[in-house]
């Protein structure tokens, strides 16, 4: 291996490690985003009987926040996919064994489960608030 190839390999390995760090960071962001939303919904459900405002408007606001959080999760998922493409290309160019693919249980990814949890909690919050 020549000196230029060795330097390229070192740079690719550094980029590979940085891409994995980014994937781990973004992957933990899924959980953090969902926990933040669940805390918001929990506070709402715990205090909706004390709210004197129009609960229909509050329910619309909760739905809007739910859509925003879902959009953030989809964006995070897209960024993880891009990082995984970089990792795959580096693994191929350095002839490394494929390490990991982003997935959940079978073909359903963790972000899909979190989005379902957000939709479920939003539905419960709206139904309880409008009763």
Short mmCIF file of C-alpha atoms in Angstrom, two decimals:
data_model
loop_
_atom_site.label_atom_id
_atom_site.label_comp_id
_atom_site.label_asym_id
_atom_site.label_seq_id
_atom_site.Cartn_x
_atom_site.Cartn_y
_atom_site.Cartn_z
CA UNK A 1 0.00 0.00 0.00
CA UNK A 2 1.45 3.37 -0.95
CA UNK A 3 1.58 6.41 1.32
CA UNK A 4 -1.33 8.08 -0.53
CA UNK A 5 -3.56 5.03 -0.20
CA UNK A 6 -2.70 4.75 3.49
CA UNK A 7 -3.66 8.40 4.07
CA UNK A 8 -6.91 7.90 2.15
CA UNK A 9 -7.69 4.85 4.24
CA UNK A 10 -7.02 6.78 7.44
CA UNK A 11 -9.31 9.58 6.29
CA UNK A 12 -12.04 7.12 5.36
CA UNK A 13 -11.74 5.39 8.74
CA UNK A 14 -12.07 8.76 10.51
CA UNK A 15 -15.10 9.62 8.40
CA UNK A 16 -16.50 6.15 9.12
CA UNK A 17 -16.18 6.69 12.88
CA UNK A 18 -17.72 10.16 12.63
CA UNK A 19 -20.64 8.80 10.63
CA UNK A 20 -21.23 6.14 13.31
CA UNK A 21 -21.11 8.78 16.04
CA UNK A 22 -23.67 10.80 14.11
CA UNK A 23 -25.92 7.74 13.70
CA UNK A 24 -25.74 7.00 17.43
CA UNK A 25 -26.52 10.63 18.25
CA UNK A 26 -29.48 10.78 15.88
CA UNK A 27 -30.72 7.40 17.05
CA UNK A 28 -30.81 8.61 20.65
CA UNK A 29 -32.62 11.72 19.45
CA UNK A 30 -35.64 9.57 18.52
CA UNK A 31 -36.12 8.59 22.11
CA UNK A 32 -35.46 12.08 23.46
CA UNK A 33 -37.95 13.67 21.07
CA UNK A 34 -40.62 11.10 21.93
CA UNK A 35 -40.04 11.43 25.69
CA UNK A 36 -40.34 15.21 25.42
CA UNK A 37 -43.62 14.85 23.59
CA UNK A 38 -44.91 12.26 26.07
CA UNK A 39 -44.09 14.64 28.94
CA UNK A 40 -46.06 17.39 27.18
CA UNK A 41 -49.03 15.09 26.64
CA UNK A 42 -48.80 13.82 30.23
CA UNK A 43 -48.88 17.37 31.55
CA UNK A 44 -51.87 18.13 29.33
CA UNK A 45 -53.80 15.02 30.37
CA UNK A 46 -52.98 15.66 34.01
CA UNK A 47 -54.31 19.19 33.90
CA UNK A 48 -57.03 19.32 31.23
CA UNK A 49 -59.74 19.29 33.90
CA UNK A 50 -58.23 22.52 35.28
CA UNK A 51 -58.10 24.24 31.92
CA UNK A 52 -60.82 26.85 31.47
CA UNK A 53 -59.96 27.67 27.87
CA UNK A 54 -61.61 26.22 24.82
CA UNK A 55 -60.44 22.60 24.77
CA UNK A 56 -61.11 22.35 21.02
CA UNK A 57 -58.42 24.94 20.36
CA UNK A 58 -56.07 23.18 22.76
CA UNK A 59 -56.74 19.87 20.98
CA UNK A 60 -55.93 21.47 17.64
CA UNK A 61 -52.70 22.79 19.16
CA UNK A 62 -51.81 19.34 20.47
CA UNK A 63 -52.47 17.91 17.01
CA UNK A 64 -50.21 20.54 15.43
CA UNK A 65 -47.42 19.76 17.90
CA UNK A 66 -47.89 16.05 17.16
CA UNK A 67 -47.48 16.68 13.44
CA UNK A 68 -44.33 18.72 14.08
CA UNK A 69 -42.82 16.01 16.28
CA UNK A 70 -43.68 13.37 13.67
CA UNK A 71 -41.99 15.52 11.02
CA UNK A 72 -38.89 15.82 13.20
CA UNK A 73 -38.75 12.05 13.59
CA UNK A 74 -39.08 11.56 9.82
CA UNK A 75 -36.29 14.11 9.25
CA UNK A 76 -34.07 12.35 11.81
CA UNK A 77 -34.80 9.04 10.10
CA UNK A 78 -33.78 10.55 6.74
CA UNK A 79 -30.51 11.84 8.22
CA UNK A 80 -29.73 8.42 9.69
CA UNK A 81 -30.39 6.84 6.28
CA UNK A 82 -27.92 9.26 4.67
CA UNK A 83 -25.26 8.48 7.27
CA UNK A 84 -25.84 4.75 6.77
CA UNK A 85 -25.29 5.21 3.00
CA UNK A 86 -21.94 6.86 3.76
CA UNK A 87 -21.02 4.04 6.14
CA UNK A 88 -21.94 1.40 3.54
CA UNK A 89 -19.85 3.08 0.83
CA UNK A 90 -16.85 3.34 3.15
CA UNK A 91 -17.21 -0.31 4.13
CA UNK A 92 -17.32 -1.29 0.46
CA UNK A 93 -14.31 0.86 -0.48
CA UNK A 94 -12.21 -0.46 2.42
CA UNK A 95 -13.51 -4.00 1.87
CA UNK A 96 -14.81 -4.16 5.43
CA UNK A 97 -17.44 -6.58 6.65
CA UNK A 98 -20.90 -4.92 6.73
CA UNK A 99 -21.49 -4.00 10.32
CA UNK A 100 -25.02 -2.92 11.05
CA UNK A 101 -28.18 -1.88 9.33
CA UNK A 102 -30.76 0.41 10.85
CA UNK A 103 -33.80 -1.65 11.56
CA UNK A 104 -36.24 -2.52 14.23
CA UNK A 105 -38.22 -5.68 14.80
CA UNK A 106 -38.16 -7.48 11.44
CA UNK A 107 -38.60 -4.77 8.76
CA UNK A 108 -40.23 -2.15 10.99
CA UNK A 109 -37.86 0.49 12.32
CA UNK A 110 -37.90 1.97 15.81
CA UNK A 111 -38.98 5.34 14.47
CA UNK A 112 -42.16 3.74 13.14
CA UNK A 113 -43.03 2.44 16.60
CA UNK A 114 -42.36 5.86 18.10
CA UNK A 115 -44.58 7.55 15.55
CA UNK A 116 -47.36 5.09 16.35
CA UNK A 117 -46.92 5.89 20.06
CA UNK A 118 -47.18 9.61 19.32
CA UNK A 119 -50.34 9.13 17.26
CA UNK A 120 -51.85 6.94 19.99
CA UNK A 121 -51.05 9.42 22.78
CA UNK A 122 -52.34 12.35 20.70
CA UNK A 123 -55.60 10.50 20.02
CA UNK A 124 -56.06 9.71 23.71
CA UNK A 125 -55.30 13.32 24.69
CA UNK A 126 -57.78 14.70 22.17
CA UNK A 127 -60.54 12.24 23.10
CA UNK A 128 -60.08 12.84 26.83
CA UNK A 129 -59.94 16.59 26.34
CA UNK A 130 -63.08 16.80 24.27
CA UNK A 131 -65.24 14.65 26.58
#
